[in-house]
């Protein structure tokens, strides 16, 4: 995840969503990660966050998905939204490394974009 220049602390909020044919058997369907900081490479932040959820289903329609919200805490703008990501949950158990593009809402006007850049608060 590429961090911004002023992003001192990043964290994730997650929620697992699923279709009508799926039944949750065990696990939490939402949560918050620990706060992470970039290391030697300021363009990368790694979250080692375990997510455990067990489902039962009769077919694959409505496959469970992991919705991630990336948020930042910094001294200039407080707690701000950095973007969203979506993952299909892996079909097998075990350790998985997932990656996804980060999507960020944009302002409808140029003035709004400038304000978001200046304050660090995006819509």
Tab-separated table of C-alpha atoms in Angstrom:
chain	number	residue	atom	x	y	z
A	1	UNK	CA	0.000	0.000	0.000
A	2	UNK	CA	1.552	3.344	-0.980
A	3	UNK	CA	1.386	5.715	1.961
A	4	UNK	CA	1.108	9.459	1.681
A	5	UNK	CA	3.854	11.818	2.752
A	6	UNK	CA	2.062	12.797	5.957
A	7	UNK	CA	0.541	9.400	6.765
A	8	UNK	CA	2.205	8.570	10.044
A	9	UNK	CA	-0.154	5.804	11.125
A	10	UNK	CA	-2.401	3.650	8.939
A	11	UNK	CA	-5.001	1.092	9.936
A	12	UNK	CA	-7.624	-1.069	8.244
A	13	UNK	CA	-11.295	-1.563	8.948
A	14	UNK	CA	-12.705	-4.723	7.397
A	15	UNK	CA	-16.091	-6.283	6.824
A	16	UNK	CA	-16.954	-9.615	5.239
A	17	UNK	CA	-20.078	-9.662	3.061
A	18	UNK	CA	-21.741	-12.716	1.503
A	19	UNK	CA	-24.727	-13.776	-0.582
A	20	UNK	CA	-28.020	-15.297	0.546
A	21	UNK	CA	-26.882	-18.878	-0.138
A	22	UNK	CA	-24.029	-18.641	2.374
A	23	UNK	CA	-24.277	-19.230	6.129
A	24	UNK	CA	-21.580	-18.020	8.543
A	25	UNK	CA	-20.508	-20.847	10.848
A	26	UNK	CA	-17.838	-19.141	12.953
A	27	UNK	CA	-15.652	-16.044	13.087
A	28	UNK	CA	-16.099	-12.284	13.200
A	29	UNK	CA	-17.535	-10.552	10.133
A	30	UNK	CA	-15.924	-7.160	10.911
A	31	UNK	CA	-12.967	-5.695	12.746
A	32	UNK	CA	-10.094	-3.209	12.898
A	33	UNK	CA	-6.383	-3.883	12.433
A	34	UNK	CA	-3.458	-2.640	14.451
A	35	UNK	CA	-1.841	0.669	13.497
A	36	UNK	CA	1.040	0.218	11.050
A	37	UNK	CA	3.818	2.504	9.839
A	38	UNK	CA	5.993	2.353	6.751
A	39	UNK	CA	9.451	0.894	7.230
A	40	UNK	CA	12.545	1.578	5.158
A	41	UNK	CA	10.420	2.006	2.010
A	42	UNK	CA	7.986	4.908	2.607
A	43	UNK	CA	5.836	3.676	-0.301
A	44	UNK	CA	4.889	0.389	1.404
A	45	UNK	CA	2.984	-0.457	4.546
A	46	UNK	CA	2.463	-4.097	5.479
A	47	UNK	CA	-0.475	-5.284	7.574
A	48	UNK	CA	-0.115	-8.746	9.095
A	49	UNK	CA	-3.760	-9.094	10.015
A	50	UNK	CA	-5.376	-12.499	10.567
A	51	UNK	CA	-8.992	-12.811	9.437
A	52	UNK	CA	-10.757	-16.050	10.346
A	53	UNK	CA	-14.241	-16.840	9.060
A	54	UNK	CA	-15.886	-20.164	8.245
A	55	UNK	CA	-18.879	-20.468	5.890
A	56	UNK	CA	-21.185	-23.177	4.644
A	57	UNK	CA	-23.041	-23.123	1.326
A	58	UNK	CA	-24.765	-25.307	-1.237
A	59	UNK	CA	-23.366	-23.398	-4.258
A	60	UNK	CA	-20.854	-20.680	-5.157
A	61	UNK	CA	-23.349	-17.891	-5.893
A	62	UNK	CA	-22.682	-14.880	-3.634
A	63	UNK	CA	-19.104	-15.918	-2.780
A	64	UNK	CA	-17.882	-14.137	0.400
A	65	UNK	CA	-15.872	-10.955	-0.095
A	66	UNK	CA	-13.601	-8.966	2.186
A	67	UNK	CA	-14.203	-5.197	2.022
A	68	UNK	CA	-11.282	-3.121	3.352
A	69	UNK	CA	-11.321	0.564	4.316
A	70	UNK	CA	-7.864	2.124	4.719
A	71	UNK	CA	-7.698	5.018	7.164
A	72	UNK	CA	-4.827	7.240	8.334
A	73	UNK	CA	-4.111	9.096	11.547
A	74	UNK	CA	-1.752	12.040	11.345
A	75	UNK	CA	-1.015	15.276	13.139
A	76	UNK	CA	-2.323	17.539	10.345
A	77	UNK	CA	-5.770	16.175	9.549
A	78	UNK	CA	-6.578	13.664	12.270
A	79	UNK	CA	-8.391	10.494	11.169
A	80	UNK	CA	-8.938	10.433	7.382
A	81	UNK	CA	-10.072	8.040	4.660
A	82	UNK	CA	-7.341	6.806	2.299
A	83	UNK	CA	-9.320	4.361	0.163
A	84	UNK	CA	-11.173	1.085	-0.297
A	85	UNK	CA	-10.197	-2.381	-1.532
A	86	UNK	CA	-12.168	-5.560	-2.261
A	87	UNK	CA	-10.995	-9.187	-2.094
A	88	UNK	CA	-12.710	-12.491	-2.834
A	89	UNK	CA	-12.036	-14.786	0.103
A	90	UNK	CA	-9.703	-17.694	-0.748
A	91	UNK	CA	-11.425	-21.086	-1.163
A	92	UNK	CA	-8.830	-22.896	0.983
A	93	UNK	CA	-7.632	-22.475	4.546
A	94	UNK	CA	-4.120	-21.454	5.491
A	95	UNK	CA	-1.894	-18.430	5.181
A	96	UNK	CA	-2.691	-16.262	2.153
A	97	UNK	CA	-1.062	-13.144	0.735
A	98	UNK	CA	-3.633	-10.972	-1.024
A	99	UNK	CA	-3.220	-7.778	-3.021
A	100	UNK	CA	-5.750	-5.431	-4.559
A	101	UNK	CA	-5.796	-1.941	-6.055
A	102	UNK	CA	-6.781	0.819	-3.659
A	103	UNK	CA	-9.749	2.892	-4.812
A	104	UNK	CA	-10.255	6.418	-3.529
A	105	UNK	CA	-13.351	8.580	-4.099
A	106	UNK	CA	-12.677	11.797	-5.987
A	107	UNK	CA	-14.240	15.188	-5.492
A	108	UNK	CA	-16.735	16.344	-8.101
A	109	UNK	CA	-15.001	19.691	-8.659
A	110	UNK	CA	-11.457	20.954	-9.086
A	111	UNK	CA	-11.889	23.119	-5.989
A	112	UNK	CA	-12.920	20.022	-4.030
A	113	UNK	CA	-9.826	18.146	-5.276
A	114	UNK	CA	-7.589	21.023	-4.226
A	115	UNK	CA	-9.263	21.199	-0.815
A	116	UNK	CA	-8.839	17.420	-0.369
A	117	UNK	CA	-5.137	17.652	-1.259
A	118	UNK	CA	-4.601	20.608	1.061
A	119	UNK	CA	-6.445	19.178	4.077
A	120	UNK	CA	-5.795	15.470	3.485
A	121	UNK	CA	-9.524	14.764	3.774
A	122	UNK	CA	-11.029	12.984	0.785
A	123	UNK	CA	-14.758	12.482	0.199
